Short mmCIF file of C-alpha atoms in Angstrom, two decimals:
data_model
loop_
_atom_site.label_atom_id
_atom_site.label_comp_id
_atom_site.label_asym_id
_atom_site.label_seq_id
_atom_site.Cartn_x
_atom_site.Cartn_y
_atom_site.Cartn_z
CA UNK A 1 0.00 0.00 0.00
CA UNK A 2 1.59 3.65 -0.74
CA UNK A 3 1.92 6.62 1.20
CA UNK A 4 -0.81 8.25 -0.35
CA UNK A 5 -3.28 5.37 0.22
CA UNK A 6 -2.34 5.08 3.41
CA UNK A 7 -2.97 8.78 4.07
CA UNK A 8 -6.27 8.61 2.94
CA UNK A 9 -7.10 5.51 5.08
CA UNK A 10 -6.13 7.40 8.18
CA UNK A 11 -8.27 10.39 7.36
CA UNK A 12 -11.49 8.10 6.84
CA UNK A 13 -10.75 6.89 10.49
CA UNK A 14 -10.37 10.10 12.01
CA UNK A 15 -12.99 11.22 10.50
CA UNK A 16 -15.46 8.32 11.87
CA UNK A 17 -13.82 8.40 15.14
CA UNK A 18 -15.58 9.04 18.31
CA UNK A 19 -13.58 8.55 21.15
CA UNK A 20 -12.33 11.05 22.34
CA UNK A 21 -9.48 9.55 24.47
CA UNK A 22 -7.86 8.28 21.91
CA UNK A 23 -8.21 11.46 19.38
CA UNK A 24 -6.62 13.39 22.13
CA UNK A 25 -3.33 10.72 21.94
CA UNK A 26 -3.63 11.02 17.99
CA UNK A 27 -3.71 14.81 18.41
CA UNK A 28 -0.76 14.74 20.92
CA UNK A 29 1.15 12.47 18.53
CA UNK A 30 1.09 15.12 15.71
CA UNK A 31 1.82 18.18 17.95
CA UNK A 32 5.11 16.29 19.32
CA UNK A 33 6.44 15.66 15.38
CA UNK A 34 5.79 19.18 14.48
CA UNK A 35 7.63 20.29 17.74
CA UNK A 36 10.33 18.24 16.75
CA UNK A 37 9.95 18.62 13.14
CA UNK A 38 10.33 22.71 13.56
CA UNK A 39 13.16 22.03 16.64
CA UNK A 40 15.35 20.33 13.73
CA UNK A 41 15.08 22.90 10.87
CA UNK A 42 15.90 25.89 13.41
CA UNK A 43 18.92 24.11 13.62
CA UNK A 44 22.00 25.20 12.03
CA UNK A 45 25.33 23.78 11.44
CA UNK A 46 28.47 25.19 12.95
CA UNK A 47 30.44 27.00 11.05
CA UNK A 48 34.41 26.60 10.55
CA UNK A 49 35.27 29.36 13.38
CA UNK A 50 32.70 28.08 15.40
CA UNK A 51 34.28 24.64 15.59
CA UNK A 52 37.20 25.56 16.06
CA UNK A 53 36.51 28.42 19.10
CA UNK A 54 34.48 25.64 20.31
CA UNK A 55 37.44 23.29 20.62
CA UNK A 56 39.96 26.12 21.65
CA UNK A 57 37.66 27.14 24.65
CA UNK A 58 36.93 22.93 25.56
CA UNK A 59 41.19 22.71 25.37
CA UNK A 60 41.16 25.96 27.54
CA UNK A 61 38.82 24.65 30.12
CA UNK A 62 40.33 21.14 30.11
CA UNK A 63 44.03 22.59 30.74
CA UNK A 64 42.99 24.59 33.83
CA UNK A 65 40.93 21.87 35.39
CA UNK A 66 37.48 22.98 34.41
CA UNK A 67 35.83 19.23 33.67
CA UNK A 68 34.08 16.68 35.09
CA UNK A 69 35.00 13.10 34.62
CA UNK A 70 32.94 10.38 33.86
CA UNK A 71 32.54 8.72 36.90
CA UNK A 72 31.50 12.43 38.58
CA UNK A 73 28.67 12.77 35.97
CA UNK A 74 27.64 9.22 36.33
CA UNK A 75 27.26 10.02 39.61
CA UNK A 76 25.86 13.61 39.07
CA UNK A 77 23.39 11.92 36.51
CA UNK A 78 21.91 9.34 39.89
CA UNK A 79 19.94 12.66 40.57
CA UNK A 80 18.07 13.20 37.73
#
């Protein structure tokens, strides 16, 4: 069966659905994608300078002691 087919199935059962528990979780479904959907194009790639301020600053912070290792943010993760 294609996409469009498909589509078209899932509008005839929204369209005869009545409960409205389960429109609600349907409804929820399509909000979260769109959030996510819109989340991912107002992404942007880093740029050349920004990747490589990026790793200047992380080799600043590491050299003068500003980390955490894994075991602290294993531990710093517990309380969550």
């Amino acid at each position: 069966m294609d996409l469009q087919t498909r589509k078209l199935k899932a509008i005839e059962y929204l369209i005869g659905l009545r409960d409205e528990k389960i429109f609600r979780k349907i409804e929820s479904a399509i909000v979260e994608v769109q959030k996510q959907q819109t989340t991912r194009h107002s992404e942007k790639p880093f740029s050349v300078e920004q990747l490589v301020d990026r790793a200047n600053r992380s080799t600043r912070d590491y050299l003068s002691g500003k980390y955490k290792t894994q075991e602290q943010l294993e531990k710093e993760s517990e309380n969550w």
